Amino acid sequence: MTTMGMVTTIDLNCDVGEGFGAWRIADDEELLGVVTAANVACGFHAGDPRTMREVCESAVAQGVAIGAHVGYRDLAGFGRRFLDVAPGELVDDLLYQLGALDAIAGSAGGDVRYVKPHGALYNAIATHDGHAAAVVEAVWQYDPQLPILGQPGSRLFAHAKEAGLATVAEAFADRGYSPDGRLLPRNMPGAVLTDPEEVAKRCVRLVTEGEVVAVDGTVVELRAGSLCVHSDTPGAVALAGAARTALREAGVELRSFA
């Protein structure tokens, strides 16, 4: 929703459930008390059935939309390594993840409301037609009413448009951008933002002005329907909380798109 060119509502999403077994990366419960949408790991890059259930139960209790955070089959690499998997095989892997999370979400009294690719898959489908088409095919086969959360201007969005699937453009509160509007690789200086005040200011500017400042100072136009904070960014709870507070003070209502 917009008023005189200003977005007055925004979704705030966060990756959750990214532990495995006895290991936990972030305080999912605290994060779910701040965000409006939860990208739940489906067991391929992180997560396991018990973790998925706990996150879904908490999300339902707190009125947070559940999204399927699907990725490559890469637990060892946390889904951050490109896998040259055949598109047909990738479709099957994605359907497996969607079905698993939807079943667990249903048992917790909720359901999967959207899909967001994770990590290396998210980055690959900006330019990789085969994998972008596979993501779209999997969503279309599972439930063509599910919106896809992703990077504006990507090949994913182009294929989704051709298939008639809904898309929601996303911007990152805690990641650095290059002048062309792409995310900086994590090993580059400025790739990860950890200062709550800086993140809060960025979020307000993204929502009210539709732009973000790239790592070299270039102002990049970026109009998004959702902002993301990564749960494995140091101080993620503080970052999400600072963003939420700043947005509210700027007159922006936080509301899930799903």
Coordinates of C-alpha atoms in Angstrom, one line a residue:
M1 CA 0.0 0.0 0.0
T2 CA 1.3 3.5 -0.9
T3 CA 0.4 7.0 0.1
M4 CA 1.8 9.9 -2.1
G5 CA 4.5 7.6 -3.3
M6 CA 5.5 6.3 0.1
V7 CA 5.1 2.7 1.1
T8 CA 3.1 2.6 4.4
T9 CA 3.2 -1.1 5.0
I10 CA 6.2 -3.5 4.8
D11 CA 6.9 -7.2 5.6
L12 CA 9.9 -8.0 7.8
N13 CA 11.2 -11.5 7.2
C14 CA 13.9 -13.6 8.8
D15 CA 15.5 -17.0 8.2
V16 CA 14.8 -19.3 11.1
G17 CA 15.0 -22.9 12.0
E18 CA 18.6 -23.1 10.7
G19 CA 20.0 -25.3 13.4
F20 CA 20.4 -29.0 13.2
G21 CA 20.0 -31.6 15.9
A22 CA 21.5 -30.2 19.1
W23 CA 23.0 -27.2 17.3
R24 CA 21.3 -23.8 17.1
I25 CA 22.4 -20.8 15.2
A26 CA 20.1 -18.1 16.5
D27 CA 17.3 -17.3 19.0
D28 CA 14.4 -18.2 16.8
E29 CA 11.8 -17.5 19.5
E30 CA 13.1 -13.9 20.0
L31 CA 13.2 -13.3 16.3
L32 CA 9.7 -14.6 15.8
G33 CA 8.6 -12.0 18.3
V34 CA 9.9 -9.2 16.0
V35 CA 9.3 -10.3 12.4
T36 CA 6.1 -10.7 10.4
A37 CA 7.3 -13.6 8.2
A38 CA 9.5 -16.7 8.9
N39 CA 11.6 -18.4 6.2
V40 CA 11.8 -21.9 7.7
A41 CA 14.7 -24.1 6.8
C42 CA 13.3 -27.4 5.3
G43 CA 16.0 -29.8 6.1
F44 CA 18.2 -29.6 3.0
H45 CA 20.6 -26.7 3.9
A46 CA 19.7 -26.7 7.6
G47 CA 16.9 -27.7 9.9
D48 CA 15.4 -31.0 11.0
P49 CA 11.8 -32.2 11.7
R50 CA 11.9 -31.3 15.4
T51 CA 13.3 -27.8 14.7
M52 CA 10.8 -27.3 12.0
R53 CA 7.9 -28.2 14.3
E54 CA 9.2 -25.9 17.1
V55 CA 9.5 -23.0 14.8
C56 CA 6.1 -23.5 13.2
E57 CA 4.4 -23.8 16.5
S58 CA 6.0 -20.6 17.7
A59 CA 5.2 -18.8 14.4
V60 CA 1.5 -19.8 14.6
A61 CA 1.3 -18.7 18.2
Q62 CA 2.8 -15.3 17.4
G63 CA 0.8 -14.7 14.2
V64 CA 3.9 -14.9 11.9
A65 CA 3.5 -16.1 8.3
I66 CA 5.4 -19.4 7.5
G67 CA 7.4 -19.5 4.4
A68 CA 9.4 -22.5 2.9
H69 CA 13.1 -21.6 2.8
V70 CA 14.1 -24.1 0.2
G71 CA 17.7 -24.8 -1.0
Y72 CA 20.2 -27.1 -2.5
R73 CA 20.8 -30.4 -0.8
D74 CA 23.9 -29.2 1.1
L75 CA 23.9 -29.6 4.9
A76 CA 27.7 -29.6 5.0
G77 CA 27.9 -26.3 3.2
F78 CA 24.8 -24.7 4.7
G79 CA 23.4 -24.4 1.2
R80 CA 25.9 -21.7 0.3
R81 CA 27.7 -23.7 -2.4
F82 CA 26.3 -23.8 -6.0
L83 CA 25.3 -27.4 -7.0
D84 CA 25.2 -28.2 -10.7
V85 CA 22.1 -30.4 -10.2
A86 CA 19.9 -31.2 -13.2
P87 CA 16.8 -29.0 -13.2
G88 CA 14.4 -32.0 -13.1
E89 CA 16.2 -33.3 -10.0
L90 CA 16.1 -29.8 -8.4
V91 CA 12.3 -29.7 -9.0
D92 CA 11.9 -33.0 -7.0
D93 CA 14.2 -31.7 -4.2
L94 CA 12.1 -28.6 -3.9
L95 CA 8.8 -30.4 -3.9
Y96 CA 10.2 -32.7 -1.1
Q97 CA 11.0 -29.7 1.0
L98 CA 7.7 -28.0 0.4
G99 CA 5.7 -31.0 1.3
A100 CA 7.7 -31.7 4.4
L101 CA 7.3 -28.2 5.8
D102 CA 3.7 -27.9 4.8
A103 CA 2.9 -31.2 6.7
I104 CA 4.6 -30.0 9.8
A105 CA 3.2 -26.5 9.6
G106 CA -0.3 -28.1 9.2
S107 CA 0.2 -30.2 12.3
A108 CA 1.1 -27.0 14.2
G109 CA -2.1 -25.3 13.1
G110 CA -0.6 -23.3 10.2
D111 CA 0.4 -23.6 6.6
V112 CA 3.1 -22.6 4.1
R113 CA 2.2 -19.2 2.8
Y114 CA 5.1 -18.4 0.5
V115 CA 8.4 -19.7 -0.9
K116 CA 11.8 -18.2 -0.6
P117 CA 15.0 -19.9 -2.0
H118 CA 18.0 -20.0 0.2
G119 CA 21.7 -19.1 -0.1
A120 CA 23.5 -20.3 -3.3
L121 CA 20.2 -21.2 -4.9
Y122 CA 18.9 -17.7 -4.3
N123 CA 22.0 -16.2 -5.9
A124 CA 22.1 -18.7 -8.8
I125 CA 18.5 -18.1 -9.9
A126 CA 19.3 -14.4 -10.5
T127 CA 21.0 -15.5 -13.7
H128 CA 20.7 -19.3 -14.1
D129 CA 17.7 -20.0 -16.3
G130 CA 17.6 -23.7 -15.7
H131 CA 17.5 -23.5 -11.9
A132 CA 15.2 -20.4 -12.0
A133 CA 12.8 -22.4 -14.1
A134 CA 13.0 -25.4 -11.8
V135 CA 12.0 -23.3 -8.8
V136 CA 9.0 -21.9 -10.7
E137 CA 8.1 -25.4 -11.9
A138 CA 8.2 -26.8 -8.3
V139 CA 6.0 -24.0 -6.9
W140 CA 3.6 -24.3 -9.8
Q141 CA 3.3 -28.1 -9.3
Y142 CA 2.9 -27.8 -5.6
D143 CA 0.6 -24.8 -5.3
P144 CA 0.4 -22.1 -8.0
Q145 CA -1.2 -19.7 -5.5
L146 CA 2.0 -19.5 -3.4
P147 CA 4.0 -16.2 -3.9
I148 CA 7.7 -16.4 -4.4
L149 CA 9.9 -14.0 -2.4
G150 CA 13.1 -13.1 -4.2
Q151 CA 15.4 -10.7 -5.9
P152 CA 13.9 -8.1 -8.3
G153 CA 15.1 -8.2 -11.8
S154 CA 16.1 -11.9 -11.5
R155 CA 15.6 -14.7 -14.0
L156 CA 13.4 -16.3 -11.3
F157 CA 11.0 -13.4 -11.5
A158 CA 11.0 -13.5 -15.3
H159 CA 10.1 -17.2 -15.3
A160 CA 7.5 -16.7 -12.6
K161 CA 5.8 -14.0 -14.7
E162 CA 5.7 -16.3 -17.7
A163 CA 4.0 -19.0 -15.5
G164 CA 1.6 -16.6 -13.9
L165 CA 3.0 -16.9 -10.4
A166 CA 3.0 -14.1 -7.9
T167 CA 6.3 -12.6 -6.8
V168 CA 7.4 -10.3 -4.0
A169 CA 10.5 -8.2 -4.3
E170 CA 12.9 -8.4 -1.4
A171 CA 15.6 -6.1 0.0
F172 CA 18.2 -7.0 2.6
A173 CA 18.7 -5.0 5.7
D174 CA 22.0 -6.6 6.7
R175 CA 23.8 -7.3 3.4
G176 CA 25.9 -5.0 1.3
Y177 CA 25.0 -4.2 -2.3
S178 CA 27.1 -3.7 -5.4
P179 CA 26.4 -0.8 -7.8
D180 CA 24.4 -3.1 -10.1
G181 CA 21.9 -3.9 -7.3
R182 CA 23.2 -7.4 -6.6
L183 CA 24.3 -8.7 -3.2
L184 CA 28.0 -8.6 -2.4
P185 CA 29.7 -12.0 -1.9
R186 CA 30.0 -12.7 1.8
N187 CA 33.8 -12.8 1.6
M188 CA 34.0 -9.1 0.5
P189 CA 34.4 -6.1 2.8
G190 CA 31.1 -4.5 3.6
A191 CA 29.1 -7.6 2.7
V192 CA 27.5 -8.0 6.1
L193 CA 26.1 -5.2 8.2
T194 CA 26.0 -5.6 12.0
D195 CA 25.4 -2.1 13.3
P196 CA 21.7 -1.8 14.4
E197 CA 21.6 2.0 13.8
E198 CA 22.9 1.6 10.3
V199 CA 20.5 -1.2 9.5
A200 CA 17.6 0.8 10.9
K201 CA 18.4 3.8 8.8
R202 CA 18.8 1.6 5.7
C203 CA 15.4 0.0 6.2
V204 CA 13.6 3.3 6.6
R205 CA 15.2 4.6 3.4
L206 CA 14.4 1.5 1.5
V207 CA 10.7 1.7 2.5
T208 CA 10.1 5.5 2.3
E209 CA 12.4 6.3 -0.6
G210 CA 12.8 3.0 -2.5
E211 CA 16.6 3.1 -2.6
V212 CA 19.7 1.7 -1.0
V213 CA 23.3 2.9 -0.9
A214 CA 25.7 0.5 -2.5
V215 CA 29.1 -0.3 -1.0
D216 CA 30.8 2.3 -3.3
G217 CA 28.3 5.0 -2.4
T218 CA 26.1 4.6 -5.5
V219 CA 22.4 5.1 -4.8
V220 CA 20.5 2.1 -6.2
E221 CA 16.7 2.2 -6.8
L222 CA 15.2 -0.8 -5.0
R223 CA 11.5 -1.0 -4.3
A224 CA 10.6 -4.0 -2.1
G225 CA 7.6 -5.6 -0.5
S226 CA 9.7 -7.3 2.1
L227 CA 12.9 -6.7 4.1
C228 CA 15.1 -9.5 5.3
V229 CA 17.4 -9.9 8.3
H230 CA 19.5 -13.1 8.4
S231 CA 19.4 -15.1 11.7
D232 CA 23.1 -15.9 11.5
T233 CA 24.2 -12.3 11.2
P234 CA 25.8 -11.4 14.5
G235 CA 23.2 -9.6 16.7
A236 CA 20.3 -10.5 14.5
V237 CA 17.7 -10.0 17.2
A238 CA 19.0 -6.5 17.9
L239 CA 19.1 -5.7 14.1
A240 CA 15.6 -6.9 13.5
G241 CA 14.3 -5.0 16.6
A242 CA 16.1 -1.8 15.6
A243 CA 14.6 -2.0 12.1
R244 CA 11.1 -2.6 13.5
T245 CA 11.3 0.3 15.9
A246 CA 12.7 2.7 13.3
L247 CA 10.0 1.7 10.7
R248 CA 7.2 2.2 13.2
E249 CA 8.6 5.6 14.2
A250 CA 8.7 6.5 10.5
G251 CA 4.9 5.7 10.3
V252 CA 5.4 2.4 8.5
E253 CA 3.1 -0.5 9.5
L254 CA 4.7 -3.9 9.6
R255 CA 2.5 -6.5 8.0
S256 CA 3.1 -9.8 6.2
F257 CA 2.5 -9.9 2.5
A258 CA 1.3 -13.5 2.7

